[in-house]
Coordinates of N, CA and C in Angstrom, one line a residue:
Chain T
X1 N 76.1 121.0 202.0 CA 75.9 120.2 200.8 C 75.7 118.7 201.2
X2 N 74.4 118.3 200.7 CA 74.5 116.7 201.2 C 75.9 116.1 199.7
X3 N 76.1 116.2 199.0 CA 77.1 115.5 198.2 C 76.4 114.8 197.1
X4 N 76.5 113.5 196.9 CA 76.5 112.5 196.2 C 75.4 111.5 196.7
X5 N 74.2 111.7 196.7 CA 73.2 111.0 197.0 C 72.4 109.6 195.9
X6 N 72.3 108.3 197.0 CA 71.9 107.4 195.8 C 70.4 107.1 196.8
X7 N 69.4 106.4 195.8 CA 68.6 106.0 196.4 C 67.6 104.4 195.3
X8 N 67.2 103.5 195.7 CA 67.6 102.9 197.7 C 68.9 102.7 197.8
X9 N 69.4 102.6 199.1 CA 70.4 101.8 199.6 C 70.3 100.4 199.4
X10 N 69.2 100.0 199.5 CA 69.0 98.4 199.0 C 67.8 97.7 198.3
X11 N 68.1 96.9 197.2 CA 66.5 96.6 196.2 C 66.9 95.3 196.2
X12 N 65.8 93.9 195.9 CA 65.5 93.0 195.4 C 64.8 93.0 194.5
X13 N 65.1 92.7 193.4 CA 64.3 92.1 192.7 C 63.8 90.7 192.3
X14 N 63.1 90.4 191.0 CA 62.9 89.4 190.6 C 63.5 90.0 188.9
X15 N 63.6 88.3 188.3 CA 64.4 88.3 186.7 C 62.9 89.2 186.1
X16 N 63.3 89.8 185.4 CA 62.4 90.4 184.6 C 62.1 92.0 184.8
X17 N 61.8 92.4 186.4 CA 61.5 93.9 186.6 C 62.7 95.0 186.0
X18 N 61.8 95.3 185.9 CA 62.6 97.1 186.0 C 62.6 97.6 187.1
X19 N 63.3 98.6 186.9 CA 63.5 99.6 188.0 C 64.5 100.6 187.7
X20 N 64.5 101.5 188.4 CA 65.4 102.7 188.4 C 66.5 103.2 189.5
X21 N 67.5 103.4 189.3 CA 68.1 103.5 190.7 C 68.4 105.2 190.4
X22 N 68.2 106.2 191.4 CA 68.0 107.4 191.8 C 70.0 107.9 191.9
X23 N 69.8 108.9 191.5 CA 71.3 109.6 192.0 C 71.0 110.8 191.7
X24 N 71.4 111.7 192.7 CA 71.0 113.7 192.7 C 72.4 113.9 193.3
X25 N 73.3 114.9 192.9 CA 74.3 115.7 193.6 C 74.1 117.4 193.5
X26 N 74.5 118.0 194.5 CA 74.4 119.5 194.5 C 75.4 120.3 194.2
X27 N 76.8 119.9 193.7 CA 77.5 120.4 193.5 C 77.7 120.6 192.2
X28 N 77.0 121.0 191.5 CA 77.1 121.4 190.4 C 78.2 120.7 189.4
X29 N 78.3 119.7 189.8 CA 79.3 118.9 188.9 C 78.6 118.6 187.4
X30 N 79.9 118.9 186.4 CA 79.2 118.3 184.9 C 79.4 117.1 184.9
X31 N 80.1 116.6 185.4 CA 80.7 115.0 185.2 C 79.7 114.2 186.0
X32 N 79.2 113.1 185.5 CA 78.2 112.1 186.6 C 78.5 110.7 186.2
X33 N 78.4 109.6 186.4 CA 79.0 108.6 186.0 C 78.4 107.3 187.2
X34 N 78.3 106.0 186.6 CA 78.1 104.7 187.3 C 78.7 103.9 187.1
X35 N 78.8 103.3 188.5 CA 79.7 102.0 188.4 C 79.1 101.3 188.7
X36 N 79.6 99.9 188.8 CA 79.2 98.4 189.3 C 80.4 98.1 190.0
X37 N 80.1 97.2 190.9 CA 81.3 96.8 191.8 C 80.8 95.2 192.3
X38 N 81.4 94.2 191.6 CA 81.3 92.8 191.8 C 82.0 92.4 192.6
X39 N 82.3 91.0 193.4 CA 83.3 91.1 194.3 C 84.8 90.4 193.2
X40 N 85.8 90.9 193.2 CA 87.3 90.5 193.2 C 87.3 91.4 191.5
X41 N 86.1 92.5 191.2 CA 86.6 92.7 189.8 C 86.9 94.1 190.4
X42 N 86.7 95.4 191.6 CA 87.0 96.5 191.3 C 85.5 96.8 190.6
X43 N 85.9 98.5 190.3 CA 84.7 98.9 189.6 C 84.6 99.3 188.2
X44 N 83.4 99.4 187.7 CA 83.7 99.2 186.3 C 82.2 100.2 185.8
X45 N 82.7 100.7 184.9 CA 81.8 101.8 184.5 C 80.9 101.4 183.4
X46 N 79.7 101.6 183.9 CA 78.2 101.1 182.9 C 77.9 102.5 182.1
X47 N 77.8 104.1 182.6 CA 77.3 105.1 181.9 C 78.0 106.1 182.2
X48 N 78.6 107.2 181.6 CA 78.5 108.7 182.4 C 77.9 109.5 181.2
X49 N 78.2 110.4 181.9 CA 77.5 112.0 181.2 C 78.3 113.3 181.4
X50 N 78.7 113.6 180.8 CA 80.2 115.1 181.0 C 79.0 116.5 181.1
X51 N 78.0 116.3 180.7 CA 76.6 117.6 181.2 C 75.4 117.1 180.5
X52 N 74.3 118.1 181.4 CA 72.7 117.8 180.3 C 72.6 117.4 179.2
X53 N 71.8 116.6 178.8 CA 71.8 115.7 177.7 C 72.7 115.3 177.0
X54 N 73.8 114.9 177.7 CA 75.1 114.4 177.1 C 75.4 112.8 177.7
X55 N 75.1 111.9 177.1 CA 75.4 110.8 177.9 C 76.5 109.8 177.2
X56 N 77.2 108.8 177.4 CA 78.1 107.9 176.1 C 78.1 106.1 177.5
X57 N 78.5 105.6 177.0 CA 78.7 104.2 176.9 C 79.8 104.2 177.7
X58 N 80.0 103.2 178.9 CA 81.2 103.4 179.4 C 81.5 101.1 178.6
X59 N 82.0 100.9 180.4 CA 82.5 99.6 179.7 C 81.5 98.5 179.7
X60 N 80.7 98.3 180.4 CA 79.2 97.8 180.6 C 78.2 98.2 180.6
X61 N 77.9 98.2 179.6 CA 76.7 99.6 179.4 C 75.5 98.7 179.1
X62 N 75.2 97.0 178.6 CA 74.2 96.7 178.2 C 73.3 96.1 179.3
X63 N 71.9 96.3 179.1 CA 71.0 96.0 179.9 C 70.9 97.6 181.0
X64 N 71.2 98.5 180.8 CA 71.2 99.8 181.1 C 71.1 100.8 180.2
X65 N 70.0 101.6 181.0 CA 69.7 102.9 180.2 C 70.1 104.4 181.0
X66 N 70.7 105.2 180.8 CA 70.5 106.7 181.3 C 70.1 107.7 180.5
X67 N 69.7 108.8 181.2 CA 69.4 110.0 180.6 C 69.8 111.3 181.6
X68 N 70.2 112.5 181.3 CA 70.7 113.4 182.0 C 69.9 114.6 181.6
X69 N 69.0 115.0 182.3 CA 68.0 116.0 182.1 C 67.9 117.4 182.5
X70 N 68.9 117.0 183.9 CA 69.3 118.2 184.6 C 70.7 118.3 184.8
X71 N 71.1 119.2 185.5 CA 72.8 119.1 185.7 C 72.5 117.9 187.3
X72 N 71.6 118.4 188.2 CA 71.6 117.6 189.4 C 71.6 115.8 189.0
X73 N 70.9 115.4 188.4 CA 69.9 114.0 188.2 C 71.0 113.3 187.3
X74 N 70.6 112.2 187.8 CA 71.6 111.1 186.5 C 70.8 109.9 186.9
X75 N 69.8 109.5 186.5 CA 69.2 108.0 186.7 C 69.9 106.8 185.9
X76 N 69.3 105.8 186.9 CA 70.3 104.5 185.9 C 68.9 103.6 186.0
X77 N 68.6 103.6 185.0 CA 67.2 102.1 184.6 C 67.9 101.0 183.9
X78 N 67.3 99.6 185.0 CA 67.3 98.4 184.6 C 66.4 98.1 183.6
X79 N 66.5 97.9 182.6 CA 65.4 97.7 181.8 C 64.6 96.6 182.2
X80 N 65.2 95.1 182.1 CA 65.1 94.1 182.0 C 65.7 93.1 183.2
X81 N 65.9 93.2 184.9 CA 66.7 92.5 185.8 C 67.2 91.5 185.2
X82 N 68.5 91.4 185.3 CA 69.0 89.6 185.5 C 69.6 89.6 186.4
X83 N 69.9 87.9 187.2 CA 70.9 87.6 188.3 C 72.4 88.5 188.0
X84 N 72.8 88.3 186.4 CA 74.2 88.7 186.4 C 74.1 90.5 187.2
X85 N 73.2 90.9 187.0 CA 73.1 92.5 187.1 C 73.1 92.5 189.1
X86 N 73.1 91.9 189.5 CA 73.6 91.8 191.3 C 74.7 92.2 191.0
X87 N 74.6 93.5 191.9 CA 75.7 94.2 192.1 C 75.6 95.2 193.4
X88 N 76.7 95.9 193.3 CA 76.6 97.1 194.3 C 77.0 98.1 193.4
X89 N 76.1 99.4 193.1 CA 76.2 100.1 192.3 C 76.2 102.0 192.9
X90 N 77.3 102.3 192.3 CA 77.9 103.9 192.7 C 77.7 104.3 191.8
X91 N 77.2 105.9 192.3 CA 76.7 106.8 191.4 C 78.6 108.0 191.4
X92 N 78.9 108.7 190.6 CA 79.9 109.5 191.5 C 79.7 110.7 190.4
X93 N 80.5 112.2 190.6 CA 80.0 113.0 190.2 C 81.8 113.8 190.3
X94 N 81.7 114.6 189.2 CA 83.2 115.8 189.7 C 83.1 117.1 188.6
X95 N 84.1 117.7 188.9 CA 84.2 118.8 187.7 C 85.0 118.5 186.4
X96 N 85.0 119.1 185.5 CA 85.2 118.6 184.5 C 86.6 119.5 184.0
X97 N 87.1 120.0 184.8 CA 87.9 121.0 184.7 C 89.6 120.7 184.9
X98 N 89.7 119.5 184.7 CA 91.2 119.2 184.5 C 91.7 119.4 186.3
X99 N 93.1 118.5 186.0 CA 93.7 118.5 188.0 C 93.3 117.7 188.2
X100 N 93.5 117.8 189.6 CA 93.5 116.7 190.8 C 91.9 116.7 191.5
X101 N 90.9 116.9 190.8 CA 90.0 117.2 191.2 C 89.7 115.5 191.3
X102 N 88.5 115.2 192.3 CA 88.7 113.6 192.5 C 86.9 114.1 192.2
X103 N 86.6 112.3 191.9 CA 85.0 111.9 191.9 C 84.4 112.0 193.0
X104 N 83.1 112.2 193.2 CA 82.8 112.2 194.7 C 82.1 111.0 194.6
X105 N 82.0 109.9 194.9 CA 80.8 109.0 195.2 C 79.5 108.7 196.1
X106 N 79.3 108.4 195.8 CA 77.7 108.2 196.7 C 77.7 106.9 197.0
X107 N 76.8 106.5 198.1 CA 76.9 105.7 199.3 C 77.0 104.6 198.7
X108 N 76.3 103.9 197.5 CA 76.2 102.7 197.0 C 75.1 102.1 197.1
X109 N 74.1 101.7 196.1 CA 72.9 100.6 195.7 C 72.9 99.2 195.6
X110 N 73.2 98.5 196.9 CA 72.8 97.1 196.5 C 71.4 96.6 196.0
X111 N 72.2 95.9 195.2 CA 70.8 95.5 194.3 C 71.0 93.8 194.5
X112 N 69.7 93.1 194.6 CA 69.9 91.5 194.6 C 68.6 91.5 193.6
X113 N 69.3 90.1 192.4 CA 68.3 90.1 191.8 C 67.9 88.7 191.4
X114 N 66.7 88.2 191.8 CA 67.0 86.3 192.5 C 66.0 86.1 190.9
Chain S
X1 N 93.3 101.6 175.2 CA 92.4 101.2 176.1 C 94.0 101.5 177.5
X2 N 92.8 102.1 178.8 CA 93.4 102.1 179.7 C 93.1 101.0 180.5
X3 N 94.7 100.5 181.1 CA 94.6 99.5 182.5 C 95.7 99.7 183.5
X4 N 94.3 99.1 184.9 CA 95.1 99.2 185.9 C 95.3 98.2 186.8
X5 N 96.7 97.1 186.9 CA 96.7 96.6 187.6 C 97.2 96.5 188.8
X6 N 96.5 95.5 189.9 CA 97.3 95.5 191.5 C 97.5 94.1 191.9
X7 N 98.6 94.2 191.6 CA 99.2 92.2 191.6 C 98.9 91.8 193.1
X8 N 98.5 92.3 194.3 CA 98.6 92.3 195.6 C 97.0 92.0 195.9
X9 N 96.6 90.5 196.1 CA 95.1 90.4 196.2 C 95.1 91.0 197.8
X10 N 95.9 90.6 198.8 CA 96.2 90.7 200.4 C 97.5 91.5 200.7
X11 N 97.0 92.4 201.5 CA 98.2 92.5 202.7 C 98.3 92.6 204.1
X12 N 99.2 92.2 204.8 CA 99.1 92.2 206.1 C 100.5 93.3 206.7
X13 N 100.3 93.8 207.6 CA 101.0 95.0 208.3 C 100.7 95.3 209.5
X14 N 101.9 95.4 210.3 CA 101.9 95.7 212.2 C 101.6 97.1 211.9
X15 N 100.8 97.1 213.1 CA 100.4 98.5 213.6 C 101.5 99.2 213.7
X16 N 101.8 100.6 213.4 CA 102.4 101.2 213.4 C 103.4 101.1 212.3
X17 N 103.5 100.3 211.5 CA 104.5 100.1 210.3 C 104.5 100.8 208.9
X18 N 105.4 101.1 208.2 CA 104.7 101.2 206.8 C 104.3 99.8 206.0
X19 N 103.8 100.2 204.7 CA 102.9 99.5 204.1 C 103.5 100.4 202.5
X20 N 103.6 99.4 201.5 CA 103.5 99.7 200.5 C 102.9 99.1 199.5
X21 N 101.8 99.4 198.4 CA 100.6 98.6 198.1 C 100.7 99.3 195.9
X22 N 100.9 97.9 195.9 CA 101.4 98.3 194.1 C 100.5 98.7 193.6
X23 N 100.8 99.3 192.2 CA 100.0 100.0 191.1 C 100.6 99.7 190.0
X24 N 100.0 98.8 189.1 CA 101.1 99.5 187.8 C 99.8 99.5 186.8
X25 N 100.3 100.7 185.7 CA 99.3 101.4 184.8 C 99.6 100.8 183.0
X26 N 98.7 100.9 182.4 CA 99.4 101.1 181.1 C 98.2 102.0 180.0
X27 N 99.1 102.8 179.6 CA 98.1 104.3 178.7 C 98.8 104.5 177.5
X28 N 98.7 105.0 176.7 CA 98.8 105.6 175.6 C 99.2 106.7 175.6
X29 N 97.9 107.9 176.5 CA 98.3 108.7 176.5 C 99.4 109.7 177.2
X30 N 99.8 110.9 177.0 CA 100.7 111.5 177.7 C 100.2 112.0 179.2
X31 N 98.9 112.6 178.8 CA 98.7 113.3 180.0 C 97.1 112.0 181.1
X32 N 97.4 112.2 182.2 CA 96.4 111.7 182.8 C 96.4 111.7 184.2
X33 N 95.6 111.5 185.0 CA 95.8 111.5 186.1 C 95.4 109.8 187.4
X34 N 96.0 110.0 188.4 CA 96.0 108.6 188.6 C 95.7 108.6 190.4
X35 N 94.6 108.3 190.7 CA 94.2 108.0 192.2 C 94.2 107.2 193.1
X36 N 94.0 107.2 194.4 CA 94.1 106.2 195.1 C 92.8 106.0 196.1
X37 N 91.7 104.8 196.2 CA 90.4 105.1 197.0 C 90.8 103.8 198.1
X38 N 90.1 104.3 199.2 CA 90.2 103.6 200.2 C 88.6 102.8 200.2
X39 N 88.4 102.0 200.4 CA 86.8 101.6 201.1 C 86.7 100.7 202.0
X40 N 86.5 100.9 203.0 CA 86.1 99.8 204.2 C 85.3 99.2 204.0
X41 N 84.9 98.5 205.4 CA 84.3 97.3 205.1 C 82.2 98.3 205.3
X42 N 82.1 99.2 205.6 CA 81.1 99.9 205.1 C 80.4 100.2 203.8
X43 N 81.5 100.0 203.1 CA 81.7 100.4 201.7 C 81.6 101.7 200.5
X44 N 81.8 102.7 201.2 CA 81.8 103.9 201.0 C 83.0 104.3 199.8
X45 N 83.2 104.8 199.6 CA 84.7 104.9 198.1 C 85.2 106.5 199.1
X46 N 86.2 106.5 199.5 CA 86.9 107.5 200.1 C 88.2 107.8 199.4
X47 N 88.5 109.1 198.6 CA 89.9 109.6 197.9 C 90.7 109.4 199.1
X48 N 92.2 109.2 198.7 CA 93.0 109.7 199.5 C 94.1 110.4 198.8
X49 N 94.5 110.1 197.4 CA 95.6 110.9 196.7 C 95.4 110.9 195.5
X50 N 96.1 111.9 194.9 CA 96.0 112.2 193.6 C 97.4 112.3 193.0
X51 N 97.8 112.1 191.5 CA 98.9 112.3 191.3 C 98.8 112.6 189.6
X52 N 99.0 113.9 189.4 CA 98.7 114.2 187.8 C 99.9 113.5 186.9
X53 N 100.0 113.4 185.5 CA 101.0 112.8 184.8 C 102.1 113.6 184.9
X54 N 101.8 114.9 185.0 CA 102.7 116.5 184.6 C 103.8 116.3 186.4
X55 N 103.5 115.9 187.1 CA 103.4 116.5 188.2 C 104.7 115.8 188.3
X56 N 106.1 116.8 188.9 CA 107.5 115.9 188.7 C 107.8 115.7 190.1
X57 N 106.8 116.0 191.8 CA 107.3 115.6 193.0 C 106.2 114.7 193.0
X58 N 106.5 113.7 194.1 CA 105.1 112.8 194.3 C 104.6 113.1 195.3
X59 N 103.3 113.1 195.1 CA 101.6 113.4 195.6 C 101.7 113.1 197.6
X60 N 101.6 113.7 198.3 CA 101.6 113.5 200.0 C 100.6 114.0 200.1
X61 N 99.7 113.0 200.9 CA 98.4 113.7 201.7 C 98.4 113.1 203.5
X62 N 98.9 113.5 204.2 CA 99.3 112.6 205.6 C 100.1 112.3 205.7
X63 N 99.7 110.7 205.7 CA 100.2 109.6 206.3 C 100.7 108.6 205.0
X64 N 99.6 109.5 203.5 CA 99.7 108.4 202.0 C 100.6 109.3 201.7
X65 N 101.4 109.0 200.8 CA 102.4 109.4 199.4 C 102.1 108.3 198.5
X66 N 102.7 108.7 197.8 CA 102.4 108.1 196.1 C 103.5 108.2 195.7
X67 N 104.6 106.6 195.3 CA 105.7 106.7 194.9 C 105.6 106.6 193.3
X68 N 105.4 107.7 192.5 CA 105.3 107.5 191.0 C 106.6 107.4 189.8
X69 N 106.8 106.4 189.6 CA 107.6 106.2 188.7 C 106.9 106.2 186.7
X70 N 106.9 107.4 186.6 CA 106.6 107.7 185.4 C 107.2 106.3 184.5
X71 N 108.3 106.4 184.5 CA 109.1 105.2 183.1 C 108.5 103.9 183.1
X72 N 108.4 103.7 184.6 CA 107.8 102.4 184.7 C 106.8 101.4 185.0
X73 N 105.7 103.3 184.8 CA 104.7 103.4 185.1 C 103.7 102.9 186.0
X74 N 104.2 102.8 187.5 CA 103.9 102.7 188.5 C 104.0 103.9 189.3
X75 N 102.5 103.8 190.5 CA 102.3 104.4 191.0 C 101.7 103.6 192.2
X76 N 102.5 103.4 193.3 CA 102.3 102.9 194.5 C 102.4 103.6 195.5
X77 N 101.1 103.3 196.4 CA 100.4 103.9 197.3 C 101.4 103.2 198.5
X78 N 101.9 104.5 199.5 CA 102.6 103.9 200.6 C 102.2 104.6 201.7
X79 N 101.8 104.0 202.7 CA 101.0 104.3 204.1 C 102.3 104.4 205.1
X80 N 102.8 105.0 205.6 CA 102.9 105.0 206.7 C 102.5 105.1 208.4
X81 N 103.3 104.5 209.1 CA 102.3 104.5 211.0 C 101.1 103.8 210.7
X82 N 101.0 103.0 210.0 CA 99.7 102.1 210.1 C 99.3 102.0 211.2
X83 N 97.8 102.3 210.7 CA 96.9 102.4 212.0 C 95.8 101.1 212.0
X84 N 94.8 100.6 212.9 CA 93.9 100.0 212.7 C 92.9 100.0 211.7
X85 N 92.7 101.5 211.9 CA 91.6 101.8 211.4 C 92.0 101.8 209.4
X86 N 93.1 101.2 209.0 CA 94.0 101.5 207.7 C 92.8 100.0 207.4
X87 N 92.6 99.1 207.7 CA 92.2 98.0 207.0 C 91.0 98.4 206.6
X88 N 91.0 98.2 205.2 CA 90.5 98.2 204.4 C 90.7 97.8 202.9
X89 N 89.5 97.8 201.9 CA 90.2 97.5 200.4 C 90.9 98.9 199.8
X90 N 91.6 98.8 199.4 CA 92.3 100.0 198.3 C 92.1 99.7 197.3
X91 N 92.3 100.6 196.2 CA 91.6 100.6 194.5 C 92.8 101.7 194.2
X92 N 93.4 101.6 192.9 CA 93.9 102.3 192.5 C 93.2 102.4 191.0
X93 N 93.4 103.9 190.6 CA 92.3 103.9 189.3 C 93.2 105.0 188.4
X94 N 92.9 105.3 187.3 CA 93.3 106.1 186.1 C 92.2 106.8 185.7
X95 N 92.3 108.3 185.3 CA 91.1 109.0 184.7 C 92.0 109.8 183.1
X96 N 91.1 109.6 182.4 CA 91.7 109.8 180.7 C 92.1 111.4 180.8
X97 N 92.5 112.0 179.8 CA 93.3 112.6 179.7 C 91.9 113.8 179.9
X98 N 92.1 115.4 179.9 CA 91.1 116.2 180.1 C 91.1 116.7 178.5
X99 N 89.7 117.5 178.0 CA 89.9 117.8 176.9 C 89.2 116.8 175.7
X100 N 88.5 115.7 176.6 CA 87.7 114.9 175.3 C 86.7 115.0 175.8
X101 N 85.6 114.3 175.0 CA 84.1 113.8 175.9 C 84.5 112.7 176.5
X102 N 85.4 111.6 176.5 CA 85.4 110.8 177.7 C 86.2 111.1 178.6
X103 N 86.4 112.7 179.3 CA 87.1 112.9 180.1 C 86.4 112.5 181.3
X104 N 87.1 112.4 182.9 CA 86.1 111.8 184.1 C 86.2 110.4 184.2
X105 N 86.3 109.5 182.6 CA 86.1 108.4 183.3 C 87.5 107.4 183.8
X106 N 87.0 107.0 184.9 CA 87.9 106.0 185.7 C 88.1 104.6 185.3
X107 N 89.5 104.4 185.1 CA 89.3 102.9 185.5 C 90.0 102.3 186.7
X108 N 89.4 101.0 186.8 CA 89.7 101.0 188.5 C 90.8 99.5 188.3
X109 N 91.6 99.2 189.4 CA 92.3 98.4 189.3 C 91.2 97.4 190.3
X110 N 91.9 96.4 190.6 CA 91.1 95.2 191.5 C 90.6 95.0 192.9
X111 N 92.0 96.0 193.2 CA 92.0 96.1 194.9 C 93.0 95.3 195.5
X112 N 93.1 96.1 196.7 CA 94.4 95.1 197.6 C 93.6 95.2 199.3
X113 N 93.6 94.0 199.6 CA 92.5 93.9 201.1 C 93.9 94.1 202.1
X114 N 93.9 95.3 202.6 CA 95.3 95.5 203.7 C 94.4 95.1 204.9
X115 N 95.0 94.1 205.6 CA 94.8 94.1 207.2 C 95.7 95.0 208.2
X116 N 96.0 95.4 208.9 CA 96.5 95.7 210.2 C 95.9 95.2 211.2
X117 N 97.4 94.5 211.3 CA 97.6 93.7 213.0 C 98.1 94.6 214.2
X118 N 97.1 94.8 215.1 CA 97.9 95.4 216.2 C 99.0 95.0 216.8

């Protein structure tokens, strides 16, 4: 199983582009979810999704879009870059099935956006 | 709303020593569960424990235990034999209760940057 895969590892942008940042896991997980990770705040959740076409609002959800199409895929589009959206951003994924079951995360998307 | 705090921006620790690294929570709910992530300076998010609300021994994986004080709602991550390779940031986090649509999600506390000194 490769796991929790993000892609790129690393973007620049400029204020204004869009873009999409990529997340695929193989483990059949219902649960998919993103974070942001700033430095001294910890991480903080912009979207998840508990299965296919089920998505909700986490705590920072504005200036981001998802959609969940498949059980594998969970994309996160910038609509609109801003400076504030510089981040390091985790994709993570688990089951949905109660316990000790932990998230798995993926490697992380630095994003710079000047 | 769930929160998690970690009053401990730094810590420092001799090689080979323990290490104990705070948590404290505050929920609503009865049932939930409560983690502990390591990340180096790579930056990867690495589990090391878990500790359900239900669960009346506390959580050992190694070298981690998890000293959970339900009443007073802490849950502090304690390392023992510190190693080198221990430095890193730690995150303690909360996941909502199972059984809603916002089950899965986490919240994360701030972090605590542990060094180990050889």
């Amino acid at each position: 199983n490769a796991g929790v895969t993000q892609t790129p590892k690393f973007q620049v942008l400029k204020t204004g582009q869009s873009m999409t940042l990529q997340c695929a896991q193989d483990m059949n997980h219902e649960y998919m979810s993103w974070y942001r990770q700033d430095p001294g705040m910890g991480l903080r959740l912009i979207h998840y999704s508990v299965g296919a076409g089920i998505t909700d609002q986490g705590e920072v959800p504005n200036g981001y879009n998802v959609s969940r199409s498949t059980t594998e895929d969970f994309p996160l589009r910038l609509l609109s870059a801003a400076p504030s959206q510089t981040s390091v951003y985790f994709c993570a994924s688990s089951y949905s099935g109660g316990g000790r079951e932990t998230q798995y995360f993926g490697p992380g998307t630095r994003l710079l956006v000047l | 709303a769930q929160k998690i705090t970690q009053t401990q921006p730094g810590m420092f620790v001799q090689e080979k020593e323990a290490v104990t690294l705070d948590c404290t929570y505050d929920t609503s709910d009865q049932s939930y569960g409560l983690f502990w992530y390591k990340q180096p300076s790579s930056g990867e998010m690495i589990f090391l424990i878990y500790q359900g609300s239900y669960d009346e021994q506390n959580a050992t994986e190694g070298r981690y235990s998890l000293n959970f004080q339900k009443a007073r709602k802490s849950a502090n991550l304690v390392i023992s034999a510190s190693q080198l390779g221990d430095s890193a940031m730690y995150f303690c986090a909360m996941r909502e209760p199972a059984g809603g649509t916002s089950y899965g999600k986490l919240t994360f506390g701030q972090g605590t940057i542990l060094t180990v000194h050889p």
